[in-house]
Coordinates of C-alpha atoms in Angstrom, one line a residue:
Chain A
X1 CA -32.6 126.4 57.4
X2 CA -29.3 124.8 58.5
X3 CA -30.0 121.4 60.1
X4 CA -27.3 122.2 62.7
X5 CA -29.6 125.0 63.9
X6 CA -32.1 122.4 65.2
X7 CA -29.8 121.7 68.1
X8 CA -29.0 125.3 68.8
X9 CA -30.1 127.4 71.6
X10 CA -31.8 124.6 73.4
X11 CA -30.6 125.3 77.0
X12 CA -29.4 128.8 77.3
X13 CA -30.7 132.1 75.8
X14 CA -28.7 133.7 73.1
X15 CA -28.0 136.6 75.4
X16 CA -25.7 134.2 77.4
X17 CA -23.2 134.7 74.7
X18 CA -23.0 138.4 75.5
X19 CA -22.4 137.7 79.2
X20 CA -19.2 138.7 80.8
X21 CA -18.3 135.1 81.7
X22 CA -18.8 133.9 78.2
X23 CA -16.7 136.7 76.6
X24 CA -13.9 136.1 79.0
X25 CA -14.0 132.3 78.5
X26 CA -14.1 132.9 74.7
X27 CA -11.1 135.2 74.9
X28 CA -9.1 132.8 77.0
X29 CA -9.8 129.9 74.7
X30 CA -9.0 132.1 71.7
X31 CA -5.7 133.1 73.1
X32 CA -4.9 129.5 74.1
X33 CA -5.7 128.3 70.7
X34 CA -3.4 130.8 69.1
X35 CA -0.6 129.9 71.5
X36 CA -0.9 126.2 70.7
X37 CA -1.2 126.9 67.0
X38 CA 2.1 128.8 67.3
X39 CA 3.7 125.9 69.1
X40 CA 2.4 123.5 66.4
X41 CA 4.1 125.6 63.8
X42 CA 7.4 125.4 65.8
X43 CA 7.0 121.6 65.8
X44 CA 6.7 121.5 62.0
X45 CA 9.5 123.8 61.2
X46 CA 12.5 121.6 60.3
X47 CA 15.2 121.8 63.0
X48 CA 18.4 123.3 61.7
X49 CA 21.7 121.9 63.0
X50 CA 24.9 123.8 62.4
X51 CA 27.0 121.9 59.9
X52 CA 30.4 120.9 61.3
X53 CA 32.3 123.4 59.3
X54 CA 30.4 126.3 60.9
X55 CA 30.9 125.0 64.4
X56 CA 34.7 125.5 64.0
X57 CA 37.0 122.6 64.8
X58 CA 38.5 123.1 68.2
X59 CA 40.8 120.2 68.9
X60 CA 40.3 118.8 72.4
X61 CA 43.1 118.6 74.9
X62 CA 42.5 114.9 75.4
X63 CA 40.8 112.1 73.4
X64 CA 37.4 111.0 74.4
X65 CA 38.0 107.5 73.0
X66 CA 38.8 104.6 75.3
X67 CA 42.0 104.2 73.3
X68 CA 44.6 106.6 74.8
X69 CA 46.0 107.3 71.3
X70 CA 42.5 107.8 69.8
X71 CA 41.5 110.9 67.8
X72 CA 41.1 114.2 69.6
Chain B
X1 CA 23.7 119.6 95.3
X2 CA 23.1 119.1 99.0
X3 CA 23.0 115.7 100.6
X4 CA 19.7 113.9 100.1
X5 CA 17.2 114.1 102.9
X6 CA 14.3 111.9 103.7
X7 CA 11.5 112.4 101.1
X8 CA 9.1 115.2 101.9
X9 CA 6.6 114.4 99.1
X10 CA 3.8 116.2 100.8
X11 CA 5.7 119.5 100.4
X12 CA 5.5 119.2 96.7
X13 CA 2.3 117.3 96.1
X14 CA 0.0 120.2 95.6
X15 CA 2.6 122.4 93.9
X16 CA 1.7 121.6 90.3
X17 CA -2.0 122.2 91.0
X18 CA -1.3 125.4 92.8
X19 CA 0.9 126.8 90.0
X20 CA -1.7 126.0 87.4
X21 CA -4.4 127.6 89.5
X22 CA -2.3 130.7 89.8
X23 CA -1.7 130.8 86.0
X24 CA -5.4 130.4 85.3
X25 CA -6.4 133.1 87.8
X26 CA -3.7 135.4 86.4
X27 CA -5.0 134.8 82.9
X28 CA -8.6 135.6 83.9
X29 CA -7.5 138.8 85.7
X30 CA -5.5 140.0 82.7
X31 CA -8.3 139.3 80.3
X32 CA -11.0 140.9 82.4
X33 CA -8.8 143.9 82.8
X34 CA -8.1 144.1 79.1
X35 CA -11.9 143.8 78.3
X36 CA -12.7 146.5 80.8
X37 CA -10.2 149.0 79.4
X38 CA -10.4 148.2 75.7
X39 CA -14.1 147.2 75.4
X40 CA -13.1 144.3 73.1
X41 CA -16.2 142.5 71.9
X42 CA -16.0 139.1 70.4
X43 CA -19.7 138.8 69.3
X44 CA -20.2 140.7 66.1
X45 CA -23.3 139.6 64.1
X46 CA -22.5 137.0 61.6
X47 CA -23.0 137.4 57.9
X48 CA -25.3 135.1 55.9
X49 CA -24.4 133.2 52.7
X50 CA -27.1 131.4 50.6
X51 CA -25.9 128.2 49.2
X52 CA -28.0 126.4 46.5
X53 CA -31.1 128.5 47.4
X54 CA -32.1 126.4 50.4
X55 CA -29.0 126.2 52.6
X56 CA -28.0 129.2 54.6
X57 CA -24.5 129.4 55.9
X58 CA -23.6 131.9 58.6
X59 CA -20.1 133.0 58.9
X60 CA -18.1 135.6 60.5
X61 CA -14.6 137.1 59.8
X62 CA -14.2 137.8 63.4
X63 CA -10.7 137.1 64.7
X64 CA -8.8 138.2 67.8
X65 CA -7.1 141.6 67.5
X66 CA -3.6 141.5 66.1
X67 CA -2.0 142.7 69.4
X68 CA -3.6 139.8 71.2
X69 CA -2.4 137.3 68.7
X70 CA 1.2 138.6 68.9
X71 CA 1.1 138.7 72.7
X72 CA -0.2 135.1 72.8
X73 CA 2.5 133.8 70.4
X74 CA 5.2 135.7 72.4
X75 CA 3.9 134.2 75.7
X76 CA 4.0 130.6 74.2
X77 CA 7.5 131.1 72.8
X78 CA 8.8 132.6 76.1
X79 CA 7.5 129.7 78.0
X80 CA 9.1 127.2 75.6
X81 CA 12.4 129.0 75.6
X82 CA 12.4 129.1 79.4
X83 CA 11.7 125.3 79.7
X84 CA 14.4 124.5 77.1
X85 CA 16.8 126.9 78.8
X86 CA 16.3 125.2 82.2
X87 CA 17.2 121.9 80.6
X88 CA 20.2 123.1 78.6
X89 CA 21.4 125.0 81.7
X90 CA 21.5 121.8 83.7
X91 CA 23.0 119.8 80.8
X92 CA 25.8 122.3 80.5
X93 CA 26.4 122.4 84.2
X94 CA 26.9 118.6 84.2
X95 CA 28.9 118.6 81.0
X96 CA 31.4 121.1 82.3
X97 CA 31.6 120.0 85.9
X98 CA 34.8 118.8 87.4
X99 CA 33.1 118.3 90.8
X100 CA 34.1 114.7 91.7
X101 CA 32.0 114.8 94.9
X102 CA 28.5 115.8 93.7
X103 CA 28.8 115.2 90.0
X104 CA 30.6 111.9 90.2
X105 CA 29.4 110.8 86.7
X106 CA 30.0 114.0 84.8
X107 CA 32.0 113.3 81.6
X108 CA 35.0 115.3 82.8
X109 CA 35.2 113.4 86.1
X110 CA 34.9 110.0 84.2
X111 CA 37.5 111.1 81.7
X112 CA 40.0 112.4 84.2
X113 CA 40.0 109.1 86.0
X114 CA 40.7 107.0 82.9
X115 CA 43.0 109.5 81.2
X116 CA 45.9 107.7 79.3
X117 CA 44.9 104.2 80.5
X118 CA 43.4 101.5 78.2
X119 CA 40.9 99.6 80.2
X120 CA 40.1 96.9 77.6
X121 CA 37.5 96.8 74.8
X122 CA 33.9 97.7 75.6
X123 CA 32.0 94.6 76.7
X124 CA 28.2 94.2 76.9
X125 CA 26.3 92.0 79.4
X126 CA 22.6 91.8 78.7
X127 CA 20.3 91.3 81.8
X128 CA 16.7 90.2 81.0
X129 CA 14.5 90.3 84.0
X130 CA 11.7 87.7 83.6
X131 CA 8.7 86.7 85.5
X132 CA 6.9 83.7 83.9
X133 CA 7.9 84.7 80.4
X134 CA 8.4 81.2 78.8
X135 CA 6.5 82.2 75.7
X136 CA 8.4 85.4 74.9
X137 CA 11.9 84.8 76.4
X138 CA 13.1 82.7 73.5
X139 CA 12.3 85.3 70.9
X140 CA 14.0 88.0 73.0
X141 CA 17.2 85.9 73.5
X142 CA 17.3 85.1 69.8
X143 CA 16.8 88.8 68.9
X144 CA 19.9 89.5 71.0
X145 CA 22.0 86.7 69.5
X146 CA 21.1 87.8 65.9
X147 CA 22.5 91.3 66.4
X148 CA 25.5 92.1 64.2
X149 CA 27.4 92.7 67.4
X150 CA 26.4 90.1 69.8
X151 CA 26.3 90.7 73.6
X152 CA 29.3 89.1 75.4
X153 CA 27.0 87.6 78.1
X154 CA 23.3 87.1 78.3
X155 CA 21.9 86.6 81.8
X156 CA 18.2 85.9 82.3
X157 CA 17.2 87.2 85.8
X158 CA 14.4 84.7 86.7
X159 CA 12.2 86.2 89.3
X160 CA 9.8 83.8 91.1
X161 CA 9.1 81.9 87.9
X162 CA 6.7 79.0 88.2
X163 CA 6.7 78.2 84.4
X164 CA 9.5 77.0 82.1
X165 CA 11.3 80.4 81.7
X166 CA 14.5 79.0 83.3
X167 CA 14.4 75.8 81.1
X168 CA 13.8 77.8 77.9
X169 CA 16.7 80.2 78.7
X170 CA 19.1 77.4 79.6
X171 CA 18.2 75.5 76.4
X172 CA 19.2 78.5 74.4
X173 CA 22.6 78.5 76.1
X174 CA 22.4 81.6 78.1
X175 CA 23.1 82.1 81.8
X176 CA 20.3 82.2 84.4
X177 CA 20.3 84.1 87.7
X178 CA 17.5 83.2 90.0
X179 CA 16.4 85.8 92.5
X180 CA 16.3 84.7 96.1
X181 CA 13.5 85.6 98.5
X182 CA 12.7 88.7 96.4
X183 CA 9.6 90.6 97.3
X184 CA 10.4 93.7 95.3
X185 CA 9.5 92.4 91.8
X186 CA 11.5 93.4 88.8
X187 CA 13.6 96.1 90.6
X188 CA 14.4 93.8 93.5
X189 CA 15.5 90.9 91.2
X190 CA 17.7 93.2 89.1
X191 CA 19.2 94.6 92.3
X192 CA 20.2 91.1 93.4
X193 CA 21.7 90.3 90.0
X194 CA 23.5 93.6 89.8
X195 CA 24.9 93.3 93.3
X196 CA 26.8 90.2 92.1
X197 CA 27.7 91.3 88.7
X198 CA 28.9 94.9 89.1
X199 CA 31.8 94.7 91.5
X200 CA 34.0 92.7 89.1
X201 CA 33.2 94.9 86.1
X202 CA 35.8 97.3 84.7
X203 CA 35.6 100.9 83.2
X204 CA 34.6 99.7 79.8
X205 CA 32.1 97.1 80.8
X206 CA 28.5 97.9 80.1
X207 CA 25.2 96.4 81.2
X208 CA 22.1 96.3 79.1
X209 CA 18.8 96.0 80.9
X210 CA 16.0 94.9 78.6
X211 CA 12.4 93.6 79.1
X212 CA 11.6 90.0 78.3
X213 CA 9.0 91.0 75.7
X214 CA 11.2 93.2 73.7
X215 CA 12.9 93.0 70.3
X216 CA 15.9 95.1 69.3
X217 CA 16.2 96.4 65.8
X218 CA 19.3 95.3 64.0
X219 CA 22.3 97.6 64.6
X220 CA 21.2 98.6 68.2
X221 CA 24.2 97.0 70.0
X222 CA 26.8 97.8 67.3
X223 CA 25.8 101.5 67.5
X224 CA 25.7 101.6 71.3
X225 CA 29.1 99.9 71.6
X226 CA 30.6 102.3 69.1
X227 CA 29.3 105.2 71.1
X228 CA 30.7 103.8 74.4
X229 CA 34.1 103.2 72.6
X230 CA 34.3 106.7 71.2
X231 CA 33.3 108.4 74.4
X232 CA 34.8 107.6 77.8
X233 CA 32.5 110.2 79.3
X234 CA 29.3 108.6 78.2
X235 CA 27.3 106.9 81.0
X236 CA 24.2 105.5 79.4
X237 CA 22.3 104.9 76.1
X238 CA 18.6 104.6 76.0
X239 CA 16.5 102.8 73.3
X240 CA 14.1 104.7 71.1
X241 CA 10.9 102.7 71.1
X242 CA 8.4 102.2 68.4
X243 CA 5.1 100.2 68.7
X244 CA 4.8 96.6 67.8
X245 CA 2.8 95.6 64.7
X246 CA -0.6 95.3 66.3
X247 CA -3.8 96.1 64.4
X248 CA -6.5 98.3 65.7
X249 CA -7.3 101.9 66.5
X250 CA -6.0 102.0 70.1
X251 CA -2.7 100.5 68.8
X252 CA -2.4 103.0 66.0
X253 CA -3.0 105.9 68.4
X254 CA -0.1 104.6 70.6
X255 CA 2.1 104.1 67.5
X256 CA 1.5 107.7 66.5
X257 CA 2.5 108.8 69.9
X258 CA 5.7 106.8 69.9
X259 CA 6.6 108.0 66.4
X260 CA 6.2 111.6 67.6
X261 CA 8.3 110.9 70.7
X262 CA 11.2 109.5 68.7
X263 CA 11.0 112.4 66.3
X264 CA 11.2 114.8 69.2
X265 CA 14.3 113.0 70.6
X266 CA 16.0 113.1 67.2
X267 CA 15.2 116.8 67.0
X268 CA 16.8 117.2 70.4
X269 CA 20.0 115.5 69.0
X270 CA 19.4 112.4 71.1
X271 CA 19.0 114.2 74.5
X272 CA 17.1 111.8 76.7
X273 CA 14.0 112.3 78.7
X274 CA 13.8 108.8 80.1
X275 CA 16.2 105.8 79.8
X276 CA 13.5 103.3 78.9
X277 CA 13.3 100.1 80.9
X278 CA 12.5 98.4 77.6
X279 CA 16.2 98.5 76.6
X280 CA 18.9 100.7 77.9
X281 CA 22.6 100.3 78.3
X282 CA 24.7 101.6 81.2
X283 CA 28.4 101.9 81.9
X284 CA 28.9 99.6 84.9
X285 CA 30.6 102.3 86.8
X286 CA 27.5 104.5 86.4
X287 CA 25.3 101.9 88.0
X288 CA 27.9 101.2 90.7
X289 CA 28.1 104.9 91.6
X290 CA 24.2 105.2 91.8
X291 CA 24.2 102.3 94.2
X292 CA 26.9 103.8 96.3
X293 CA 25.3 107.3 96.5
X294 CA 21.8 106.1 97.6
X295 CA 21.1 107.4 101.1
X296 CA 23.7 110.0 100.5
X297 CA 23.2 112.1 97.3
X298 CA 20.3 110.0 96.1
X299 CA 17.1 108.5 97.6
X300 CA 16.7 104.7 98.0
X301 CA 18.7 102.1 99.9
X302 CA 22.5 102.2 99.9
X303 CA 24.0 99.5 97.7
X304 CA 20.9 99.0 95.5
X305 CA 21.0 100.3 91.9
X306 CA 17.2 100.5 91.7
X307 CA 14.9 102.3 94.1
X308 CA 12.4 99.6 94.8
X309 CA 9.9 102.1 96.1
X310 CA 9.6 103.9 92.7
X311 CA 6.6 103.0 90.6
X312 CA 8.5 103.7 87.5
X313 CA 12.0 102.5 88.3
X314 CA 13.5 103.4 84.9
X315 CA 12.4 107.0 85.2
X316 CA 13.9 107.1 88.8
X317 CA 17.2 105.7 87.6
X318 CA 17.3 108.3 84.8
X319 CA 16.9 111.0 87.5
X320 CA 19.5 109.4 89.7
X321 CA 22.0 109.4 86.8
X322 CA 21.2 112.9 85.7
X323 CA 21.5 114.2 89.2
X324 CA 25.1 112.8 89.3
X325 CA 25.9 114.6 86.1
X326 CA 25.8 111.6 83.8
X327 CA 25.9 112.1 80.1
X328 CA 23.3 110.0 78.3
X329 CA 21.8 109.8 74.8
X330 CA 19.4 108.0 72.5
X331 CA 21.1 107.6 69.1
X332 CA 18.6 107.2 66.2
X333 CA 20.0 103.7 65.4
X334 CA 19.2 102.3 68.8
X335 CA 15.5 101.3 68.2
X336 CA 13.5 98.8 70.1
X337 CA 10.1 97.4 69.5
X338 CA 7.8 97.8 72.5
X339 CA 4.6 96.2 73.6
X340 CA 1.4 98.2 72.9
X341 CA -1.6 98.1 75.3
X342 CA -4.4 96.1 73.7
X343 CA -7.3 98.0 75.3
X344 CA -8.3 101.3 76.8
X345 CA -8.5 99.7 80.2
X346 CA -4.8 98.4 80.1
X347 CA -3.7 101.7 78.5
X348 CA -5.4 103.6 81.4
X349 CA -3.5 101.5 84.0
X350 CA -0.2 101.9 82.2
X351 CA -0.5 105.7 81.8
X352 CA -1.8 106.2 85.3
X353 CA 1.3 104.3 86.6
X354 CA 3.7 106.3 84.4
X355 CA 2.1 109.6 85.4
X356 CA 2.0 108.7 89.1
X357 CA 5.5 107.3 88.9
X358 CA 6.9 110.4 87.2
X359 CA 5.2 112.8 89.7
X360 CA 6.3 110.7 92.8
X361 CA 9.9 110.7 91.4
X362 CA 10.2 114.4 90.9
X363 CA 8.5 115.0 94.3
X364 CA 11.1 112.7 95.9
X365 CA 14.0 114.6 94.3
X366 CA 12.4 118.0 95.0
X367 CA 13.2 121.1 92.9
X368 CA 16.7 120.8 91.6
X369 CA 18.4 122.0 88.4
X370 CA 18.0 118.4 87.2
X371 CA 14.3 118.1 87.9
X372 CA 13.4 121.7 86.8
X373 CA 12.8 120.5 83.3
X374 CA 10.5 117.6 84.5
X375 CA 8.6 120.0 86.8
X376 CA 8.0 122.4 83.9
X377 CA 6.9 119.5 81.7
X378 CA 4.3 118.6 84.3
X379 CA 3.2 122.2 84.5
X380 CA 2.9 122.4 80.7
X381 CA 0.9 119.2 80.8
X382 CA -1.5 120.6 83.4
X383 CA -2.0 123.8 81.4
X384 CA -2.7 121.8 78.3
X385 CA -5.4 119.9 80.1
X386 CA -6.9 123.1 81.2
X387 CA -6.7 124.6 77.7
X388 CA -8.3 121.6 76.1
X389 CA -11.2 121.3 78.6
X390 CA -12.0 125.0 78.5
X391 CA -12.0 124.7 74.7
X392 CA -14.6 121.9 74.9
X393 CA -16.6 123.8 77.5
X394 CA -16.8 126.8 75.2
X395 CA -17.9 124.7 72.2
X396 CA -20.7 123.1 74.3
X397 CA -21.8 126.5 75.7
X398 CA -21.9 128.0 72.3
X399 CA -23.9 125.1 70.8
X400 CA -26.5 125.2 73.6
X401 CA -26.9 129.0 73.7
X402 CA -26.5 130.1 70.1
X403 CA -29.5 130.2 67.8
X404 CA -27.5 129.6 64.6
X405 CA -24.3 127.7 63.8
X406 CA -21.7 130.2 62.7
X407 CA -18.5 129.3 60.7
X408 CA -15.3 131.3 61.6
X409 CA -12.7 131.1 58.9
X410 CA -10.0 132.2 61.3
X411 CA -10.7 129.3 63.6
X412 CA -11.0 126.9 60.7
X413 CA -7.5 128.1 59.7
X414 CA -6.2 127.3 63.2
X415 CA -7.8 123.9 63.0
X416 CA -6.0 123.4 59.7
X417 CA -2.7 124.3 61.4
X418 CA -3.3 121.6 64.0
X419 CA -4.1 119.0 61.4
X420 CA -1.1 119.9 59.3
X421 CA 1.1 119.5 62.4
X422 CA -0.4 116.2 63.5
X423 CA -0.1 114.7 59.9
X424 CA 3.4 116.1 59.3
X425 CA 4.9 114.6 62.5
X426 CA 3.8 111.1 61.6
X427 CA 4.4 111.4 57.8
X428 CA 6.9 108.6 57.7
X429 CA 4.8 106.2 59.8
X430 CA 2.5 104.9 57.0
X431 CA -0.9 105.8 55.6
X432 CA -2.8 104.6 58.6
X433 CA -0.9 107.0 60.8
X434 CA -1.5 109.9 58.5
X435 CA -5.2 109.1 58.1
X436 CA -5.7 108.9 61.8
X437 CA -4.0 112.2 62.4
X438 CA -5.9 113.9 59.6
X439 CA -9.2 113.4 61.5
X440 CA -7.8 115.4 64.5
X441 CA -10.9 114.5 66.5
X442 CA -9.6 111.1 67.5
X443 CA -6.3 112.4 68.7
X444 CA -8.1 115.2 70.5
X445 CA -10.2 112.6 72.2
X446 CA -7.0 110.7 73.1
X447 CA -5.5 113.9 74.5
X448 CA -8.6 114.2 76.6
X449 CA -8.2 110.7 77.9
X450 CA -4.6 111.5 78.8
X451 CA -5.9 114.6 80.5
X452 CA -8.2 112.6 82.7
X453 CA -5.3 110.3 83.5
X454 CA -3.2 113.3 84.5
X455 CA -6.0 114.8 86.6
X456 CA -6.6 111.4 88.3
X457 CA -2.9 111.0 89.0
X458 CA -2.6 114.5 90.5
X459 CA -5.7 114.1 92.7
X460 CA -4.6 110.7 93.9
X461 CA -1.2 112.0 94.7
X462 CA -2.5 115.1 96.5
X463 CA -4.7 113.0 98.7
X464 CA -1.9 110.5 99.3
X465 CA -3.8 107.5 97.9
X466 CA -2.0 104.2 97.7
X467 CA -0.6 103.5 94.3
X468 CA -0.1 99.8 93.7
X469 CA -2.7 99.3 91.1
X470 CA -1.3 98.7 87.7
X471 CA 1.9 97.5 89.3
X472 CA 0.7 93.9 89.3
X473 CA -0.2 94.4 85.6
X474 CA 3.3 95.3 84.8
X475 CA 5.2 92.6 86.6
X476 CA 2.7 89.8 86.1
X477 CA 0.7 90.5 83.0
X478 CA -2.4 88.2 83.0
X479 CA -2.1 86.7 79.6
X480 CA -3.9 83.7 78.2
X481 CA -1.4 81.0 77.3
X482 CA -2.5 80.6 73.7
X483 CA -2.4 84.3 73.3
X484 CA 1.1 84.3 74.7
X485 CA 2.1 81.7 72.3
X486 CA 0.7 83.7 69.4
X487 CA 2.4 86.9 70.6
X488 CA 5.7 85.0 70.8
X489 CA 5.3 83.7 67.3
X490 CA 4.3 87.1 66.1
X491 CA 7.3 88.7 67.6
X492 CA 9.6 86.2 66.1
X493 CA 8.1 86.8 62.6
X494 CA 8.3 90.5 63.2
X495 CA 11.9 90.3 64.2
X496 CA 12.8 88.2 61.1
X497 CA 11.1 90.8 58.9
X498 CA 13.0 93.6 60.6
X499 CA 16.3 91.7 60.1
X500 CA 15.5 91.2 56.4
X501 CA 14.8 94.9 56.1
X502 CA 18.1 95.7 57.7
X503 CA 20.0 93.4 55.4
X504 CA 18.3 94.8 52.3

């Protein structure tokens, strides 16, 4: 016997797990878990930034530098 | 943007709660409907596996149906893309605006007014608000003076000090501004100092506001000044904070949190959530414009840079600048060491103040293109709390009603995904950080703690409870003097180590 089983089924009958409330709750938690797991994967994927040569160099009309003759 | 009207907080107070409630009810309706029509059952009998003749393991390959998994992932991604879209939309609106009436700080408006004129080199004046900080102020001033690019002026803003703060500051050769009849704590003292300072400042003069218990990492000022020099359209730079070198579990949890936050900002190419009060640099013109626009486009009192009614004045100033179209960033080199809360009790107070402050601020500003991202963040937080607590509820119900413990490989895989993410996002922060994350349980408990803070903040706000707890803590931290001395020494050592590292 699994020692974890000692603590099982103490308060509610096993049939509770077939109840409509439990099944809906379990489904909701399951879907939430999948959503958050997907977001976790998004967090781990390295972020890809376009290298400058792919962005295309569009010279600005004016310089952003504080020096009026700074690079455009 | 329309002219700012008197705050109507009550209108927005229950909004987040209402939205979450609607989302939850919606989810329940969709799921019950799906269950009715598809007769999906989640309770197949588990299989048994005999281990070593005496240990029986029950397991089940049960997993949600593929269509549900795909729908869930799609929902999550759509929500994220919407949130990011809201923020980028507002950023682009400001970036491209030529509206010199409502977006007075948009990069184009700033650049058009300084076109073809050289207004002198960028200067930096550091303001350090201090209330009885004799033990720490010395280390802070030295950390500024030891930067590769030193500040042009350092002014300690002494607010109702009864200790030797003023004497220590003067002995180190910096200027001291003493607040006069100030009842509004840090924000009030800074307002007085800025009122004197800002009028004489030019287009390329900048002001740094930093806490008296803060140490900058080498290169902070040089990098910030380079950014202000290269970009006339830039209004502010915020420090990226990392935790001080404090031992213990509670400190490590916070360090992990800050590591992830900095990683997130770097992944956002430096786009700022909040210009931290710990150390942020502003173009003087940006602060002047905020002060002028209060009572017009912005809340607060006309002529004051900081809104003294805000619990988190740095967050409020960020919203003010963003509303005026200001461009701001957090470059990866601008790092600052911040104080960690030593106990759960102080952490509770700090987080409750942050949460309450953030909610009050967005409630004051209402729903605008600037605040949309912050509202969605609160909504996301609220839903995470709901998701986490239903998860715990399910586990408890399962334990108390199931006759056998069943292992689900699918859910173990999900757990592994969470652990991988937690460990990966702190992988550069040392073995302690990785070890803590690999347990998952501790950080889940911490998330639960933050969830309770969130719930308490929301409930307090909904019932309009007064919010001056934790405030005192912030402005007048009750520290024991020997502890203070130790902390100062510790910070000084830490700073020297950092500098050595930078040199190496």
